[in-house]
Amino acid sequence: MRAFLSLDDVTVRFGGMMALAKVEAAIEEKIITAIIGPNGAGKTTLINVIAGAVTPFQGEVYFQDVKITGLPVHEVAERGIARTFQNVRLFKHMTTLENVMVARHLKTSSGFLACALKLPVSRRDERGTRRKAMELLEFVGLADQAGLDAPSMPFGRQRLLEIARALALEPKIMLLDEPAGGLNPKETENLGGLIEKILDQGITVVLIEHDMNLVMNIADRIIVLNYGQKIAEGPPGEIQADEEVIEAYLGKADSGP
């Protein structure tokens, strides 16, 4: 049996550039796996492949023993894979609550006609959607911001809103792409606590992050990429001591003349 999420020989090319080269990875269920590496290592490309935004030139992605390579983004999401983005993507001209409700509507049963005619099933779904969206805002600490225009909130809170919106899809796995980017130390500390709360809900977490303190504090396992290749994989303590990882981040020491 394969791992909860597995990547087999995944290769991605953009023109003449090799973004990922035969990457093999096994993401186990109900742990936090961090993907780290220098800028340009291929981390976001890997997330895009998993989420269906990029189809690999070669290789396959399997989720719960089912091949998902090449599926459209919405089908990948429907199977239980949700994501956030490096650059926050919120629905403009909508409140914080409405941003979460939009994502939550994918989990309702009312069709277009029922909504247009405001049939009882549609009104019931709307009440349930609003209630669940408020629960998620409470979960991430934004319940008191429900009525605000989402883009007017401080950047750190926008990050939390994007996480709440992803949770609205009831995912089995969350792909977090640099969620601590732009956050201050206190916000980053709080984010770490939130990610652990998400894990406590039985949701597997895959985290791309440059903040090594955050990674080392919460990750159960770490995958290291460099120039599109996997150069190391293991628990945090092992990764910290890996000479190839140290060299990738700090450069090779000059041995002198």
C-alpha positions as CSV (number, residue, x, y, z in Angstrom):
1,M,0.0,0.0,0.0
2,R,1.2,3.5,-0.9
3,A,1.7,6.3,1.6
4,F,-1.3,8.7,2.3
5,L,0.1,11.0,-0.4
6,S,3.0,9.9,-2.6
7,L,4.9,11.4,-5.5
8,D,6.6,9.0,-7.8
9,D,9.4,10.2,-10.1
10,V,7.8,13.6,-10.5
11,T,9.5,15.8,-13.1
12,V,8.5,19.3,-14.2
13,R,10.0,21.4,-16.9
14,F,9.2,25.0,-17.8
15,G,10.7,25.6,-21.2
16,G,14.3,24.6,-20.9
17,M,14.4,24.9,-17.1
18,M,14.1,21.8,-14.9
19,A,11.9,22.8,-11.9
20,L,11.6,19.3,-10.4
21,A,13.8,16.3,-11.3
22,K,12.5,12.8,-10.5
23,V,11.2,13.7,-7.1
24,E,10.1,10.8,-4.9
25,A,8.2,11.6,-1.7
26,A,5.9,9.8,0.7
27,I,3.7,12.0,3.0
28,E,2.3,10.0,5.9
29,E,-1.2,10.6,7.3
30,K,-1.8,12.9,10.4
31,I,1.6,14.4,10.7
32,I,3.2,17.7,9.8
33,T,5.6,17.4,6.9
34,A,7.7,20.4,6.0
35,I,9.2,21.0,2.6
36,I,12.2,23.3,2.8
37,G,15.0,24.5,0.5
38,P,16.6,27.7,-0.8
39,N,14.7,30.0,-3.1
40,G,14.1,28.4,-6.5
41,A,14.4,24.9,-5.1
42,G,11.0,23.8,-6.5
43,K,9.0,23.9,-3.3
44,T,5.9,25.7,-4.7
45,T,6.1,23.8,-7.9
46,L,5.8,20.6,-5.9
47,I,2.7,22.0,-4.1
48,N,1.2,23.0,-7.4
49,V,1.7,19.5,-8.8
50,I,-0.1,18.0,-5.8
51,A,-2.9,20.6,-6.0
52,G,-3.4,20.0,-9.7
53,A,-2.3,23.4,-10.8
54,V,0.7,21.9,-12.7
55,T,0.8,18.7,-14.6
56,P,4.2,17.0,-14.4
57,F,6.2,16.2,-17.5
58,Q,6.9,12.8,-16.0
59,G,5.8,10.9,-12.9
60,E,2.6,10.4,-10.9
61,V,0.9,11.7,-7.8
62,Y,-1.2,9.3,-5.7
63,F,-3.6,10.3,-2.9
64,Q,-5.1,7.5,-0.8
65,D,-4.0,4.9,-3.4
66,V,-5.7,6.7,-6.2
67,K,-3.8,8.4,-9.0
68,I,-4.7,12.2,-9.2
69,T,-2.0,13.3,-11.7
70,G,-3.6,15.7,-14.2
71,L,-6.9,16.1,-12.5
72,P,-8.4,19.6,-12.5
73,V,-7.8,21.7,-9.4
74,H,-11.5,21.5,-8.4
75,E,-11.5,17.7,-8.6
76,V,-8.3,17.5,-6.4
77,A,-10.0,19.8,-3.9
78,E,-13.2,17.7,-3.9
79,R,-11.0,14.6,-3.1
80,G,-9.8,16.4,0.1
81,I,-6.7,18.4,-0.7
82,A,-6.9,22.1,0.2
83,R,-4.2,24.7,-0.1
84,T,-3.2,28.3,0.7
85,F,-0.9,30.5,-1.4
86,Q,2.4,32.3,-1.0
87,N,0.6,35.5,-1.9
88,V,-2.7,35.8,-0.1
89,R,-5.7,35.4,-2.5
90,L,-8.9,36.7,-1.0
91,F,-12.2,37.6,-2.7
92,K,-12.3,41.3,-2.9
93,H,-15.4,43.3,-2.1
94,M,-16.5,40.6,0.3
95,T,-16.5,40.4,4.1
96,T,-14.3,38.0,6.1
97,L,-17.4,35.8,6.7
98,E,-18.4,35.8,3.0
99,N,-14.9,34.7,2.0
100,V,-15.3,31.6,4.0
101,M,-18.9,31.0,3.0
102,V,-18.0,31.1,-0.7
103,A,-15.6,28.1,-0.2
104,R,-18.1,26.4,2.0
105,H,-20.8,26.5,-0.7
106,L,-18.8,23.7,-2.5
107,K,-20.0,21.4,0.4
108,T,-23.7,22.2,0.0
109,S,-26.3,20.1,-1.9
110,S,-28.5,22.9,-3.3
111,G,-28.3,23.4,-7.1
112,F,-28.5,26.6,-9.0
113,L,-32.3,26.4,-9.5
114,A,-33.0,25.8,-5.8
115,C,-30.8,28.9,-4.9
116,A,-32.5,31.1,-7.6
117,L,-35.9,30.2,-6.4
118,K,-34.9,30.4,-2.7
119,L,-36.4,27.0,-2.0
120,P,-36.4,25.7,1.6
121,V,-33.4,23.4,0.9
122,S,-31.5,26.3,-0.3
123,R,-32.3,28.5,2.7
124,R,-31.4,25.6,5.0
125,D,-28.0,25.2,3.3
126,E,-27.4,28.9,3.6
127,R,-28.0,28.9,7.3
128,G,-25.7,25.9,7.7
129,T,-23.0,27.5,5.6
130,R,-23.1,30.7,7.6
131,R,-23.0,28.7,10.9
132,K,-20.0,26.6,9.8
133,A,-18.2,29.6,8.4
134,M,-18.5,31.4,11.8
135,E,-17.2,28.3,13.5
136,L,-14.1,28.3,11.3
137,L,-13.5,32.0,11.9
138,E,-13.7,31.2,15.6
139,F,-11.2,28.4,15.1
140,V,-8.6,30.6,13.6
141,G,-9.3,33.6,15.9
142,L,-11.2,35.9,13.5
143,A,-14.8,35.6,14.8
144,D,-14.8,39.3,15.8
145,Q,-13.7,40.3,12.3
146,A,-16.6,38.5,10.5
147,G,-18.2,41.7,9.2
148,L,-15.0,43.5,8.0
149,D,-14.1,43.8,4.4
150,A,-11.5,41.1,4.1
151,P,-8.8,43.1,2.2
152,S,-8.9,45.8,4.9
153,M,-7.6,43.5,7.6
154,P,-3.9,43.5,8.6
155,F,-1.8,41.0,6.5
156,G,-1.4,38.5,9.4
157,R,-5.2,38.2,9.7
158,Q,-5.6,37.8,6.0
159,R,-3.3,34.8,6.3
160,L,-5.5,33.3,8.9
161,L,-8.6,34.0,6.8
162,E,-7.1,32.1,3.9
163,I,-6.5,29.1,6.2
164,A,-10.1,29.3,7.4
165,R,-11.3,29.3,3.8
166,A,-9.2,26.3,3.0
167,L,-10.6,24.5,6.1
168,A,-14.1,25.2,4.8
169,L,-13.5,22.5,2.2
170,E,-13.2,19.9,5.0
171,P,-9.9,18.7,3.7
172,K,-8.0,15.6,4.6
173,I,-4.7,17.3,3.8
174,M,-3.8,21.0,4.0
175,L,-1.0,22.4,1.8
176,L,0.3,25.6,3.4
177,D,2.6,27.6,1.1
178,E,4.8,29.9,3.3
179,P,2.0,30.8,5.7
180,A,4.5,32.7,8.0
181,G,5.7,35.0,5.2
182,G,5.3,38.6,6.3
183,L,4.3,37.7,9.9
184,N,6.0,39.1,13.0
185,P,7.5,36.7,15.6
186,K,4.4,36.7,17.8
187,E,2.1,36.1,14.8
188,T,4.4,33.3,13.7
189,E,4.3,31.7,17.1
190,N,0.5,31.9,17.1
191,L,0.5,30.4,13.6
192,G,2.5,27.4,14.8
193,G,-0.2,26.8,17.5
194,L,-2.9,27.0,14.9
195,I,-1.2,24.5,12.6
196,E,-0.9,22.1,15.5
197,K,-4.7,22.6,16.2
198,I,-5.4,21.7,12.6
199,L,-3.4,18.5,13.0
200,D,-5.4,17.8,16.1
201,Q,-8.5,17.8,13.9
202,G,-7.1,14.8,12.1
203,I,-5.9,16.9,9.1
204,T,-2.6,16.0,7.6
205,V,-0.4,19.1,7.0
206,V,2.2,19.8,4.3
207,L,4.1,23.0,5.1
208,I,6.4,25.0,2.9
209,E,8.3,27.5,5.1
210,H,11.5,29.5,5.3
211,D,11.2,30.2,9.0
212,M,13.4,27.4,10.3
213,N,12.4,28.0,14.0
214,L,8.8,27.4,13.1
215,V,9.7,24.3,11.0
216,M,11.9,22.7,13.6
217,N,9.3,23.4,16.4
218,I,6.3,21.8,14.7
219,A,7.4,19.5,11.9
220,D,7.4,15.7,12.4
221,R,9.3,15.1,9.1
222,I,11.2,17.3,6.7
223,I,11.8,17.0,3.0
224,V,14.6,19.2,1.6
225,L,14.7,20.3,-2.1
226,N,17.6,22.0,-3.9
227,Y,17.6,22.8,-7.6
228,G,14.5,20.7,-8.1
229,Q,16.0,17.6,-6.5
230,K,15.3,16.0,-3.2
231,I,18.5,16.0,-1.2
232,A,17.4,14.9,2.2
233,E,14.4,13.6,4.1
234,G,13.9,12.8,7.8
235,P,13.1,14.0,11.3
236,P,14.1,17.6,12.2
237,G,17.2,16.6,14.3
238,E,18.6,14.5,11.4
239,I,18.0,17.3,8.9
240,Q,19.7,19.9,11.1
241,A,22.9,17.8,11.1
242,D,22.8,16.8,7.4
243,E,25.9,18.2,5.7
244,E,24.3,18.4,2.2
245,V,21.4,20.5,3.7
246,I,23.8,22.8,5.5
247,E,25.8,23.3,2.3
248,A,22.6,24.0,0.3
249,Y,21.6,26.8,2.7
250,L,25.0,28.2,3.6
251,G,27.2,27.3,0.6
252,K,30.3,25.2,0.6
253,A,33.0,26.3,3.0
254,D,36.1,27.6,1.3
255,S,38.9,25.1,2.0
256,G,41.6,27.7,1.3
257,P,44.5,27.5,-1.1
